[in-house]
JSON list of C-alpha atoms in Angstrom, two decimals:
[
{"chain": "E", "resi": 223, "resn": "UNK", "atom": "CA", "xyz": [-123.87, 21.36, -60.29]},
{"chain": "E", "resi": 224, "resn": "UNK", "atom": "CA", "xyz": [-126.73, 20.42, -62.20]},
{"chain": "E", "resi": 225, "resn": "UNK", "atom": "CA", "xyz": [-126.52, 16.53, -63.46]},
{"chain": "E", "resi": 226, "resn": "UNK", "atom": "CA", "xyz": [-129.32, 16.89, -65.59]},
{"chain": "E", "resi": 227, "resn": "UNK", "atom": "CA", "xyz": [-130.33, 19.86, -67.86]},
{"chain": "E", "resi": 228, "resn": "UNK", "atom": "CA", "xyz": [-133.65, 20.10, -69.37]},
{"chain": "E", "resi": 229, "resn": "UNK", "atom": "CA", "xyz": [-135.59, 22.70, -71.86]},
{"chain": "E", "resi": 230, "resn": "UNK", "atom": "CA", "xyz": [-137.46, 24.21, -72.33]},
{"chain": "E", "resi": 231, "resn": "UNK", "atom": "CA", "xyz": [-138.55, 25.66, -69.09]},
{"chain": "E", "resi": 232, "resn": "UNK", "atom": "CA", "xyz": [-142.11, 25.05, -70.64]},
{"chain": "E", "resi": 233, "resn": "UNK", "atom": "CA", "xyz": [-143.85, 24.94, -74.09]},
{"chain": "E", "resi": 234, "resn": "UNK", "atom": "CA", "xyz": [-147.15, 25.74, -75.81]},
{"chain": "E", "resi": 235, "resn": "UNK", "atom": "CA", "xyz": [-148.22, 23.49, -78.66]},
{"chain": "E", "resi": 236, "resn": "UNK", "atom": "CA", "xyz": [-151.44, 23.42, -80.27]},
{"chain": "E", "resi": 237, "resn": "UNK", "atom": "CA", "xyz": [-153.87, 20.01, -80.33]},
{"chain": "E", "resi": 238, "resn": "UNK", "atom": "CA", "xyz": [-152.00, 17.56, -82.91]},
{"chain": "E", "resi": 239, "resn": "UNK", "atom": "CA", "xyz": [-148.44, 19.15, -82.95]},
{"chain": "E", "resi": 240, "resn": "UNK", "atom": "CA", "xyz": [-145.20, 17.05, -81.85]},
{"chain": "E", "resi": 241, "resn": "UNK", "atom": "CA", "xyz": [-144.15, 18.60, -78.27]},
{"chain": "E", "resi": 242, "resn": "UNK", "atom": "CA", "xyz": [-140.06, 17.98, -78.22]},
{"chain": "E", "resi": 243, "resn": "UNK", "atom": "CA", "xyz": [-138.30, 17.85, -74.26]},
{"chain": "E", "resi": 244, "resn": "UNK", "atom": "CA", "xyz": [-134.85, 18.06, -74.49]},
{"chain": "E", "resi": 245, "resn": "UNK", "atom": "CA", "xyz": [-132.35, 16.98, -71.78]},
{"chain": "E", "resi": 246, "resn": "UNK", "atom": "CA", "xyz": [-128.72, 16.49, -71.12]},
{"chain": "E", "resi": 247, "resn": "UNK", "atom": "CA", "xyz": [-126.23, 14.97, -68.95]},
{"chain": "E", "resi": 248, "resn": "UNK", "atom": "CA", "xyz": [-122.32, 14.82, -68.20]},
{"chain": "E", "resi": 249, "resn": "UNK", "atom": "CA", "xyz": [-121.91, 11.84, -65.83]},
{"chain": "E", "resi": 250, "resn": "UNK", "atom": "CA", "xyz": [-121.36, 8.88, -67.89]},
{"chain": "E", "resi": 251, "resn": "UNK", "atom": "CA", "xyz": [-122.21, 6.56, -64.75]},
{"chain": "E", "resi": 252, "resn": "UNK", "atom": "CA", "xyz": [-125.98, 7.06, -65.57]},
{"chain": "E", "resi": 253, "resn": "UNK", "atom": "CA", "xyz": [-127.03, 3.82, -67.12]},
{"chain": "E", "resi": 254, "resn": "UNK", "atom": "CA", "xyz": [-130.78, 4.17, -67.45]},
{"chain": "E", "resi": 255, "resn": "UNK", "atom": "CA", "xyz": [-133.20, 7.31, -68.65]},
{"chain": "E", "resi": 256, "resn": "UNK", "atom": "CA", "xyz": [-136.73, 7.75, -67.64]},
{"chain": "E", "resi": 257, "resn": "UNK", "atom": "CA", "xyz": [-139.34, 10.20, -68.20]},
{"chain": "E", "resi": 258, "resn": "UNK", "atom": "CA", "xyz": [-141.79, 11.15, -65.45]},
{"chain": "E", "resi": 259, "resn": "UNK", "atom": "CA", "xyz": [-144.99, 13.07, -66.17]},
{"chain": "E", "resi": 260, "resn": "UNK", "atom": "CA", "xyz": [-146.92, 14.73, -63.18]},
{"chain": "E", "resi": 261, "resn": "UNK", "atom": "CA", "xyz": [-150.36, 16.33, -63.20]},
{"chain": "E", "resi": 262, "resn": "UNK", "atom": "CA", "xyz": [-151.41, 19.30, -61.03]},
{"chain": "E", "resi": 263, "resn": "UNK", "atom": "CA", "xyz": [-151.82, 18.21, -57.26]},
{"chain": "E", "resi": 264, "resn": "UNK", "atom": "CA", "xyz": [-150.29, 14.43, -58.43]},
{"chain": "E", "resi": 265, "resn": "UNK", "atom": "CA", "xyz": [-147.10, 13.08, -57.61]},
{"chain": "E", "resi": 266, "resn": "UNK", "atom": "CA", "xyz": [-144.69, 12.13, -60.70]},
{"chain": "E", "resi": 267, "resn": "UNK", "atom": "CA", "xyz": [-145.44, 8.65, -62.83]},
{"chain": "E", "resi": 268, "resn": "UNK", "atom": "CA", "xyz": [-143.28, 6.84, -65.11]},
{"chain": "E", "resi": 269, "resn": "UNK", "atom": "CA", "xyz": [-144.05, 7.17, -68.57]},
{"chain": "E", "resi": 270, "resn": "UNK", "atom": "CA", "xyz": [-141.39, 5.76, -70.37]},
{"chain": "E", "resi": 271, "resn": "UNK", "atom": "CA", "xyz": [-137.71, 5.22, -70.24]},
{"chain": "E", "resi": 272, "resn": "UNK", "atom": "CA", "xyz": [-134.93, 4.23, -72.49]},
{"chain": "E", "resi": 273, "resn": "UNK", "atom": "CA", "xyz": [-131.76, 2.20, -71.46]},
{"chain": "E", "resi": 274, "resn": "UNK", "atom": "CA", "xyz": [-127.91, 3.73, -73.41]},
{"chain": "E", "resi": 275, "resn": "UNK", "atom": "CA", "xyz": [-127.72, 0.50, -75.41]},
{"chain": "E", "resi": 276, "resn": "UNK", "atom": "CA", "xyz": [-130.57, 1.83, -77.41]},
{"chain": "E", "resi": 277, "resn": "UNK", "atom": "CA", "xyz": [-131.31, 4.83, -79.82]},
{"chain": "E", "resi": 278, "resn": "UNK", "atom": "CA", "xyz": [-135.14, 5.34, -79.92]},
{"chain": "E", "resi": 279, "resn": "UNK", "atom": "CA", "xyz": [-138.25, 3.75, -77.90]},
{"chain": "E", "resi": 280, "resn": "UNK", "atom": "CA", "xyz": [-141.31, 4.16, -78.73]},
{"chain": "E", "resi": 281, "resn": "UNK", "atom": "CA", "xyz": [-144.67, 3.22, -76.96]},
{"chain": "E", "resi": 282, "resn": "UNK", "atom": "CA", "xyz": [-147.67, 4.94, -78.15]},
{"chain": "E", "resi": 283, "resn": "UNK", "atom": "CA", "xyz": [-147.33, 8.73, -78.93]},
{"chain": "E", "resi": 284, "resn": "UNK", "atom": "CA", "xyz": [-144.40, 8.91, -76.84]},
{"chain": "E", "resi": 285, "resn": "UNK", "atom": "CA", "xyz": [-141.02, 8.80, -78.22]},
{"chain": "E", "resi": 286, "resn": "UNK", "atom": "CA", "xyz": [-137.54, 9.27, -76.10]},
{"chain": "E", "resi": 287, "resn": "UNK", "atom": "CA", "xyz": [-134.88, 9.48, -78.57]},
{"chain": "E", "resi": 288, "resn": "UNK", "atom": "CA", "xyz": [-131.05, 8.88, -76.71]},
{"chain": "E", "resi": 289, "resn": "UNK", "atom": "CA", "xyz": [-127.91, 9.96, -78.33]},
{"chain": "E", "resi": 290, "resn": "UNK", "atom": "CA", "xyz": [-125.01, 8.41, -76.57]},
{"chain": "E", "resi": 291, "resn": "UNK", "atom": "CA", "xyz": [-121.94, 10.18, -77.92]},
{"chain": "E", "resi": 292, "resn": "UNK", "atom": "CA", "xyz": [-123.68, 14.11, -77.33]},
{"chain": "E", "resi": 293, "resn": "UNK", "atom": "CA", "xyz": [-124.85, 12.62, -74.01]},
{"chain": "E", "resi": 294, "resn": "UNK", "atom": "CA", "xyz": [-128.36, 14.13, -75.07]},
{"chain": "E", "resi": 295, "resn": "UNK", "atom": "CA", "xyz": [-131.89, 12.01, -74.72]},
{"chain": "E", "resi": 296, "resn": "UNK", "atom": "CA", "xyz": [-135.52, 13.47, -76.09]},
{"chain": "E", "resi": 297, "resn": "UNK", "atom": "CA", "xyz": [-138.74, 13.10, -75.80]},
{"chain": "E", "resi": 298, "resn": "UNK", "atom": "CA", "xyz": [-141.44, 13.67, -78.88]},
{"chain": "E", "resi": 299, "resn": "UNK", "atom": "CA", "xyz": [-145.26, 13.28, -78.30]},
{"chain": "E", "resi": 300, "resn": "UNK", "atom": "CA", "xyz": [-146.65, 12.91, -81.36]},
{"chain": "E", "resi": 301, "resn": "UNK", "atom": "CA", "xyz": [-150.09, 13.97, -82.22]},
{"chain": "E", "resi": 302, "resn": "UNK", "atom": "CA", "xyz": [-150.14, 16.00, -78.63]},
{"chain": "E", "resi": 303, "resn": "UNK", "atom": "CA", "xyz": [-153.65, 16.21, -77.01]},
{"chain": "E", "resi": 304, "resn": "UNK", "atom": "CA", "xyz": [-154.98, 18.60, -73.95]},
{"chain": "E", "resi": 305, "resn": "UNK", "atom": "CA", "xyz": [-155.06, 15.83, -72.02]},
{"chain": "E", "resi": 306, "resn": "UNK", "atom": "CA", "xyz": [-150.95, 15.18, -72.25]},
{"chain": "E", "resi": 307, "resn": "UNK", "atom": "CA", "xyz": [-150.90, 19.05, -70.51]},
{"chain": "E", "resi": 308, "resn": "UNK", "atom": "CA", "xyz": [-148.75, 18.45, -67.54]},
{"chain": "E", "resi": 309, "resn": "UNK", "atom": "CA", "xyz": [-145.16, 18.66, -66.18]},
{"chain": "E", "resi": 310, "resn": "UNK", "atom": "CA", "xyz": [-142.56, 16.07, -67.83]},
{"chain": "E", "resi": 311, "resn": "UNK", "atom": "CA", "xyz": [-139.20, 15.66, -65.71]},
{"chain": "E", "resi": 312, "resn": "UNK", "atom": "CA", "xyz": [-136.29, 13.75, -67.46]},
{"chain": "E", "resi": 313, "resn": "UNK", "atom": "CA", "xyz": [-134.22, 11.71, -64.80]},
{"chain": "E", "resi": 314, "resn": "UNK", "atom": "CA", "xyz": [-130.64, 9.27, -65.17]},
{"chain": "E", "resi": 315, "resn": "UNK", "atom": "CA", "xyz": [-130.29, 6.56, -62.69]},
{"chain": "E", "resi": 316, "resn": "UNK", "atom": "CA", "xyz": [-126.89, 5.72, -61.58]},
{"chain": "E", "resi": 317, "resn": "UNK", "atom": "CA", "xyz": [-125.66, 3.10, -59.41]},
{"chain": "E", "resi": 318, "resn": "UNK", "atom": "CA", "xyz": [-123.84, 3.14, -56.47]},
{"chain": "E", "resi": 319, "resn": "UNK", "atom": "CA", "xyz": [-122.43, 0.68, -53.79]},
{"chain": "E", "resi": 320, "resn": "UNK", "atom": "CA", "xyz": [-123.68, -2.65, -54.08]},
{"chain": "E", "resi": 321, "resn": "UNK", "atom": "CA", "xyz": [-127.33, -2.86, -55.51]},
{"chain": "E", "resi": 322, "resn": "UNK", "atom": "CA", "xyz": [-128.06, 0.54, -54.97]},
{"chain": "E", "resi": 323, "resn": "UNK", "atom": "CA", "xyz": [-128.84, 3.27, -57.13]},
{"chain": "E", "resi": 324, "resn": "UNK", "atom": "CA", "xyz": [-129.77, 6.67, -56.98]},
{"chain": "E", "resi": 325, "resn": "UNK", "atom": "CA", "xyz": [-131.98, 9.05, -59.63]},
{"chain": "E", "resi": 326, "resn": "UNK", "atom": "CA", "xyz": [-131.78, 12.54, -60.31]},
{"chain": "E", "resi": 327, "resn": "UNK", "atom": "CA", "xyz": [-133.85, 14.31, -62.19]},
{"chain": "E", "resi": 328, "resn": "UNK", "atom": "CA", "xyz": [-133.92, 17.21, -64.22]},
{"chain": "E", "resi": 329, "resn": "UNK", "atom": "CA", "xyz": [-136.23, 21.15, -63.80]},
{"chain": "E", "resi": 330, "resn": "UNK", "atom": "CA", "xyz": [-138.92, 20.17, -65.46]},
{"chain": "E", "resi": 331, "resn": "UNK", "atom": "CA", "xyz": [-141.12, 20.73, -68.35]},
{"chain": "E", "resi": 332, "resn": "UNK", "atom": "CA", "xyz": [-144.39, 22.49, -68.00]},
{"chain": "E", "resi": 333, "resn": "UNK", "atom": "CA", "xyz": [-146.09, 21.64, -71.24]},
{"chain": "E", "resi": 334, "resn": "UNK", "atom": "CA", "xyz": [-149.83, 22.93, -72.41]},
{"chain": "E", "resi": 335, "resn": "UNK", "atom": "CA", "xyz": [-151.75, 21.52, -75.31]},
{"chain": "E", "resi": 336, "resn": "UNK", "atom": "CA", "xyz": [-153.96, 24.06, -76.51]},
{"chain": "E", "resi": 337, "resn": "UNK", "atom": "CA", "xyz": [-157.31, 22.50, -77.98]},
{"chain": "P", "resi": 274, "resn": "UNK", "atom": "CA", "xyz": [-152.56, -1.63, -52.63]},
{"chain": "P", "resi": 275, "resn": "UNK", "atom": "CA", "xyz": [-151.87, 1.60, -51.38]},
{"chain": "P", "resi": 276, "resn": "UNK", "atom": "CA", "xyz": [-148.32, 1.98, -52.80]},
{"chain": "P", "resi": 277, "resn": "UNK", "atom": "CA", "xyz": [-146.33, 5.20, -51.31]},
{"chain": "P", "resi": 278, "resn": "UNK", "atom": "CA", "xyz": [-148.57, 7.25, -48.77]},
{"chain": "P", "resi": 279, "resn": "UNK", "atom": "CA", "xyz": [-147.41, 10.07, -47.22]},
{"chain": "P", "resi": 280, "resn": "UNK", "atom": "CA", "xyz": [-148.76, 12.52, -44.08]},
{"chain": "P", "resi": 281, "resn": "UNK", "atom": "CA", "xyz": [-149.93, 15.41, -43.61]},
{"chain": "P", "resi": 282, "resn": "UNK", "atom": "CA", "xyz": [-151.17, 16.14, -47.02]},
{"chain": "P", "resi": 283, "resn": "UNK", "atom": "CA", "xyz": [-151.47, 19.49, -45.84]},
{"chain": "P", "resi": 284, "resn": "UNK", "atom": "CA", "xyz": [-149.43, 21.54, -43.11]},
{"chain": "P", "resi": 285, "resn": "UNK", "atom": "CA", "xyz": [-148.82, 25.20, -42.11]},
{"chain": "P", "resi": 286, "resn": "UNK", "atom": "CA", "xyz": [-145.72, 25.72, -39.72]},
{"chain": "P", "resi": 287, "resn": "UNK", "atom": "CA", "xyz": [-144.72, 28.90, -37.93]},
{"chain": "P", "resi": 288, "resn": "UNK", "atom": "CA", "xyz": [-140.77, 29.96, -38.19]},
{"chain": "P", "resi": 289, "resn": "UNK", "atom": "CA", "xyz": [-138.99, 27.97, -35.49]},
{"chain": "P", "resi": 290, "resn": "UNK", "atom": "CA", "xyz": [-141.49, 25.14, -35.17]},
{"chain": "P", "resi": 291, "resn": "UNK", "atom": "CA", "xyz": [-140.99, 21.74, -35.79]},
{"chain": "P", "resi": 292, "resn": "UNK", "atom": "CA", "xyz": [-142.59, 18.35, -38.09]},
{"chain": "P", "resi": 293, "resn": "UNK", "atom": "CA", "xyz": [-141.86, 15.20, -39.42]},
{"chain": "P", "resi": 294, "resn": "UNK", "atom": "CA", "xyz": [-143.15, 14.11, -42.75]},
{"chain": "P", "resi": 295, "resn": "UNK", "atom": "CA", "xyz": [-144.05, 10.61, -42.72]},
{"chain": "P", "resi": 296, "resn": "UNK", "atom": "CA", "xyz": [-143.69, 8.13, -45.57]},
{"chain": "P", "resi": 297, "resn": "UNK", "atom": "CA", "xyz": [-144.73, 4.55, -45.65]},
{"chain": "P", "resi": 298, "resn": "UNK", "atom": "CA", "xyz": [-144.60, 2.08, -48.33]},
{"chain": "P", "resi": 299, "resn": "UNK", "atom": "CA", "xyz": [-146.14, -1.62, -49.14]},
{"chain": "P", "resi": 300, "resn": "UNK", "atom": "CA", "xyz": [-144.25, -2.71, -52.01]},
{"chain": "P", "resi": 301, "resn": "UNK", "atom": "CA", "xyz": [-141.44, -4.09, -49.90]},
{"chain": "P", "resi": 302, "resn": "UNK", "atom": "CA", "xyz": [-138.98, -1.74, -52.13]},
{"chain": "P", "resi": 303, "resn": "UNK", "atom": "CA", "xyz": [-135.41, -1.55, -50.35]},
{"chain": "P", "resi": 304, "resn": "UNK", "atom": "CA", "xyz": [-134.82, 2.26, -51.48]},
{"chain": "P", "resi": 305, "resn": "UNK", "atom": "CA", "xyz": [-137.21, 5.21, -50.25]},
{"chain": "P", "resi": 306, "resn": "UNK", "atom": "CA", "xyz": [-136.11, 8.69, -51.07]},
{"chain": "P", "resi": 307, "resn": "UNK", "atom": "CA", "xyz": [-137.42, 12.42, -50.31]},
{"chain": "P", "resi": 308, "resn": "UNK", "atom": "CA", "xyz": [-137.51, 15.13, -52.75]},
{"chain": "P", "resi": 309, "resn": "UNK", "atom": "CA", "xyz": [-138.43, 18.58, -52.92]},
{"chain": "P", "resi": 310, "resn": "UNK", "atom": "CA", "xyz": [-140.11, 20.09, -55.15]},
{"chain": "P", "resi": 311, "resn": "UNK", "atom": "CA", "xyz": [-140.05, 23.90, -55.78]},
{"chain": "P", "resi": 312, "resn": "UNK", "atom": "CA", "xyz": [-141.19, 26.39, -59.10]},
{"chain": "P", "resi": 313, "resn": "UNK", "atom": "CA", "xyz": [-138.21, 26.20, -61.65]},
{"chain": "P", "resi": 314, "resn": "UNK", "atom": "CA", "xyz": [-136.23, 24.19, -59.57]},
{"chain": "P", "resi": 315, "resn": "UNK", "atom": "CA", "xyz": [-137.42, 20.74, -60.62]},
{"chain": "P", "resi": 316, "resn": "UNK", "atom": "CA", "xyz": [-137.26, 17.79, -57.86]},
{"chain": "P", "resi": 317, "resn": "UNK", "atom": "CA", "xyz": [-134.24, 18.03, -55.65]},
{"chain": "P", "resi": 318, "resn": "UNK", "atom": "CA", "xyz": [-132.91, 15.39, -53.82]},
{"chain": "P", "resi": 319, "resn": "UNK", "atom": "CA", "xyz": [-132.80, 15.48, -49.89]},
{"chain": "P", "resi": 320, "resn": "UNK", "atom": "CA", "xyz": [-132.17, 12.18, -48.40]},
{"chain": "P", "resi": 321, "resn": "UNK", "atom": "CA", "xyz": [-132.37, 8.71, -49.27]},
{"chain": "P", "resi": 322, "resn": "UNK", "atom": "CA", "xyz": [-132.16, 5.31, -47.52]},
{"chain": "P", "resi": 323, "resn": "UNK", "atom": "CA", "xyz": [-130.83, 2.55, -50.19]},
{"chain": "P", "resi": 324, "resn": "UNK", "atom": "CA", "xyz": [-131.64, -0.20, -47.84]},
{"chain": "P", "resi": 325, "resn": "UNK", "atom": "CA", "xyz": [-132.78, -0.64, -44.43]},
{"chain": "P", "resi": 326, "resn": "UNK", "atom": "CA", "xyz": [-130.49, 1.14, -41.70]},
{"chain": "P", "resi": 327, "resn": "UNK", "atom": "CA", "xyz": [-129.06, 3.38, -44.24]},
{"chain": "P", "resi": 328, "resn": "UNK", "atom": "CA", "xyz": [-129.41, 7.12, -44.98]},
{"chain": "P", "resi": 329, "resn": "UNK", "atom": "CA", "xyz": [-127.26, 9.69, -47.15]},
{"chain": "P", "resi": 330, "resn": "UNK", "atom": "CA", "xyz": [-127.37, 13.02, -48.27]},
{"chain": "P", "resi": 331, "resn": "UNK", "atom": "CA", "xyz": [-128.74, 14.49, -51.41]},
{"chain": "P", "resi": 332, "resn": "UNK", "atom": "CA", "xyz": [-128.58, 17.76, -53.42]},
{"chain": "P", "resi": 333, "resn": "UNK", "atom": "CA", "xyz": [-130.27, 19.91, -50.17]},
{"chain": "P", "resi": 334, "resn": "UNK", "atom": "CA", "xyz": [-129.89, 18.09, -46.99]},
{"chain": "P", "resi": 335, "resn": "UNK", "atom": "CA", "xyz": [-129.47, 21.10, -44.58]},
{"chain": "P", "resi": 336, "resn": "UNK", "atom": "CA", "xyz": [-131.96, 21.89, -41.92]},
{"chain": "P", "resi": 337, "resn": "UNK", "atom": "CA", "xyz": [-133.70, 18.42, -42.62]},
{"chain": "P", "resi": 338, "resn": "UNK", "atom": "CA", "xyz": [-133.03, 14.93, -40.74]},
{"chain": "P", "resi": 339, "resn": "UNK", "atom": "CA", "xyz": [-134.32, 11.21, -41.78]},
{"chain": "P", "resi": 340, "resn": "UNK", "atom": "CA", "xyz": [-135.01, 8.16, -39.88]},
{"chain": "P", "resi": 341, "resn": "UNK", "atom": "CA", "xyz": [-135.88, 4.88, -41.96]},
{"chain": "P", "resi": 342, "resn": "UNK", "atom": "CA", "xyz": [-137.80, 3.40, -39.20]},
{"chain": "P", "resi": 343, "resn": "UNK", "atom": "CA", "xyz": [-138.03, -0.14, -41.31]},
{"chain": "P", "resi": 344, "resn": "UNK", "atom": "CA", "xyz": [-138.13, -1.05, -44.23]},
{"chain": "P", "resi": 345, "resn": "UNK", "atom": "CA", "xyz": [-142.05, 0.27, -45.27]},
{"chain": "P", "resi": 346, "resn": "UNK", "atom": "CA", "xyz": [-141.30, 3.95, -43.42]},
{"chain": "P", "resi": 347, "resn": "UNK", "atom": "CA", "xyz": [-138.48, 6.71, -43.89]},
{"chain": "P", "resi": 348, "resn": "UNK", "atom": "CA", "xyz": [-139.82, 10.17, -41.89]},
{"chain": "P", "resi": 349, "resn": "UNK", "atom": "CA", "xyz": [-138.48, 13.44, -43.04]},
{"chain": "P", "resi": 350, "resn": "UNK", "atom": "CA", "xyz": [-137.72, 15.91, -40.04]},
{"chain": "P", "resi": 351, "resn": "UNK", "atom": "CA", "xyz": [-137.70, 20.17, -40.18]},
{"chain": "P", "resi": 352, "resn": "UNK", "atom": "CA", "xyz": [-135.86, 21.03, -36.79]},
{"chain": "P", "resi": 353, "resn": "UNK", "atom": "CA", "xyz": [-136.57, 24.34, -36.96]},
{"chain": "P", "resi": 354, "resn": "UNK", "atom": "CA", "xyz": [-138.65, 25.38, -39.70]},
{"chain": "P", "resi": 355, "resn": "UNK", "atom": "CA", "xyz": [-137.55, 28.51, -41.75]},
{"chain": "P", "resi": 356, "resn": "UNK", "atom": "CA", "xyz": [-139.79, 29.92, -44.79]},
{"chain": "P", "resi": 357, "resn": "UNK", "atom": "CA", "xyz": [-137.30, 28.39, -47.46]},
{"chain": "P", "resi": 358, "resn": "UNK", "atom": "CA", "xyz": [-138.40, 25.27, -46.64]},
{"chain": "P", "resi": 359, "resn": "UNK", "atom": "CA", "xyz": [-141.67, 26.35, -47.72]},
{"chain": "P", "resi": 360, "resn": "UNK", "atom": "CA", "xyz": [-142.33, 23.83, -50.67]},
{"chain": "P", "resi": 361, "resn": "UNK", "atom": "CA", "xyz": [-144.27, 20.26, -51.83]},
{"chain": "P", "resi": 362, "resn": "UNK", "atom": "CA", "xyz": [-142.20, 17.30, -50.40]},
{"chain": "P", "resi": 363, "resn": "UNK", "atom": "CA", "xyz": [-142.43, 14.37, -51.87]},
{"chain": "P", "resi": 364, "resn": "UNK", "atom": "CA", "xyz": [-141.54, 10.57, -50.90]},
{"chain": "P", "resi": 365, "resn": "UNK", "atom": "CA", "xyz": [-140.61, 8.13, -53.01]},
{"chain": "P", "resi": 366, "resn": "UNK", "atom": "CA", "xyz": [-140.11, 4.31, -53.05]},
{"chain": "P", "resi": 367, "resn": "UNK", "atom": "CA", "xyz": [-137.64, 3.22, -55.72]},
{"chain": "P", "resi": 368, "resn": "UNK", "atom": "CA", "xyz": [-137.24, -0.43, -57.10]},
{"chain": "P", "resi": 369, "resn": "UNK", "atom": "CA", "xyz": [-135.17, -1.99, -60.11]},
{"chain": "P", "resi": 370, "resn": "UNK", "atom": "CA", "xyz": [-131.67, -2.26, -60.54]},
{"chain": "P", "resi": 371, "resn": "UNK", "atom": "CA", "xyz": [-131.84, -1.96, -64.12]},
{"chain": "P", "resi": 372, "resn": "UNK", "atom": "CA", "xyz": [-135.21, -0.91, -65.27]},
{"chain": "P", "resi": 373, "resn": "UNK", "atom": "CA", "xyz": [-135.57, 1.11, -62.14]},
{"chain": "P", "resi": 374, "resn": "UNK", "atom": "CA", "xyz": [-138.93, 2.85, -61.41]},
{"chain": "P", "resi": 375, "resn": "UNK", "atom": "CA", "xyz": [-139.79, 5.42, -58.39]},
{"chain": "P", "resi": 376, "resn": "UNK", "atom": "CA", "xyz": [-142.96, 5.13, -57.12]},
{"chain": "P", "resi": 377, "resn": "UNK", "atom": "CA", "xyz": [-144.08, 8.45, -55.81]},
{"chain": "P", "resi": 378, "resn": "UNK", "atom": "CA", "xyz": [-146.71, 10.07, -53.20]},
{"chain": "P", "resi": 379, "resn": "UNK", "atom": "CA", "xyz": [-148.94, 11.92, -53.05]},
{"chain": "P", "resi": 380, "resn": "UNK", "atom": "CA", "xyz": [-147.11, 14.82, -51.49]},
{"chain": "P", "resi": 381, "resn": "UNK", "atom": "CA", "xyz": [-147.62, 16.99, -48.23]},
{"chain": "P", "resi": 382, "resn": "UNK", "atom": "CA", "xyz": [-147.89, 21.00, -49.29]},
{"chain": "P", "resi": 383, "resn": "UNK", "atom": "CA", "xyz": [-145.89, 22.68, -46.32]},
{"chain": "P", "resi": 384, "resn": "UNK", "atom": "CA", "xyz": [-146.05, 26.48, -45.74]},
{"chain": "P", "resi": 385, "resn": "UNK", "atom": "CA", "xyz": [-143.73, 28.46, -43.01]},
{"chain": "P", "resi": 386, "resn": "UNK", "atom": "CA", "xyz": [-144.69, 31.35, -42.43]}
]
């Protein structure tokens, strides 16, 4: 089954607007919440990530926004440029057996930023 | 600091043939995972080695085998390619058991036809 569920499938916004990722998860192991962003031909980068304890980070333009009890994390660019046109994957990181951990990451999020 | 490279970058395969993927890393990160990645269907797990002389499953292990060589290189091996494994495979070296960050590759475009 799918651990993480993201939408939309992709989105249009136009130069300035807030572009808003969604994403959602049912295992409560999942302890930390990143965001990846890939560019055509690129493999995924961090871009920022949020741990449960906390309800909103910000760095920059980027927010993620984490509601613990709905098991439901966001992520709001703010002032969106062409330049933030790319694929954004949410991801959870659980642990497992000793200091090992594991992260799984959600469809994707093709996003364009229309000048 | 080259960080996570991966070869081919580029690779054709015939049904039935065979290829490993390599993957090395220089960051001296325990964990080194391989995902696929396909239109609409995200990045899906394959295998991953948590430490040296480990390997497990992930979401879409079948007609794929891994061998973490050490700890800088895990190889990803198609027996016998089939054109579902057509897709962008990517290796990743993971580190940080709290704030934990994958590193990623480049990736290696394979087509079977």
């Amino acid at each position: 089954q799918q651990q993480v569920k993201q939408s939309p499938q992709s989105l249009i916004v136009q130069k300035g607007g807030i572009s808003i990722i969604n994403c959602a998860y049912e295992n409560t192991a999942f302890d930390y919440f990143p965001w990846y962003q890939q560019f055509p031909g690129k493999g995924p980068a961090l871009l920022i990530a949020i741990r449960p304890d906390v309800s909103e980070k910000k760095e920059g333009r980027f927010t993620i926004s984490f509601n613990k009890s709905a098991k439901q994390f966001s992520l709001h660019i703010m002032d969106s440029q062409p330049g933030d046109s790319a694929t954004y994957f949410c991801a959870a990181k659980e642990g497992l057996r000793g200091s090992n951990y594991k992260l799984t990451f959600g469809k994707g999020t093709l996003l364009t930023v229309n000048p | 600091n080259a960080g996570v490279t991966q070869t081919p970058k580029f690779q054709v395969l015939k049904t039935g043939q065979s290829m490993t993927l390599q993957c090395a890393q220089d960051m001296n990160h325990n964990s080194m995972y391989w995902y696929r990645q396909d239109p609409g269907m995200g990045l899906r797990l394959i295998y991953y080695s948590a430490s040296e002389g480990t390997t497990d499953k992930g979401e879409v292990p079948n007609g794929y085998n891994v061998s973490r060589l050490n700890k800088r290189e895990f190889s990803l091996r198609l027996e016998s390619a089939a054109p579902s494994q057509t897709s962008v495979y990517f290796c990743a070296s993971i580190v940080g058991r709290w704030n934990t960050e994958a590193f990623f590759g480049q990736g290696t475009r394979l087509t079977v036809v």
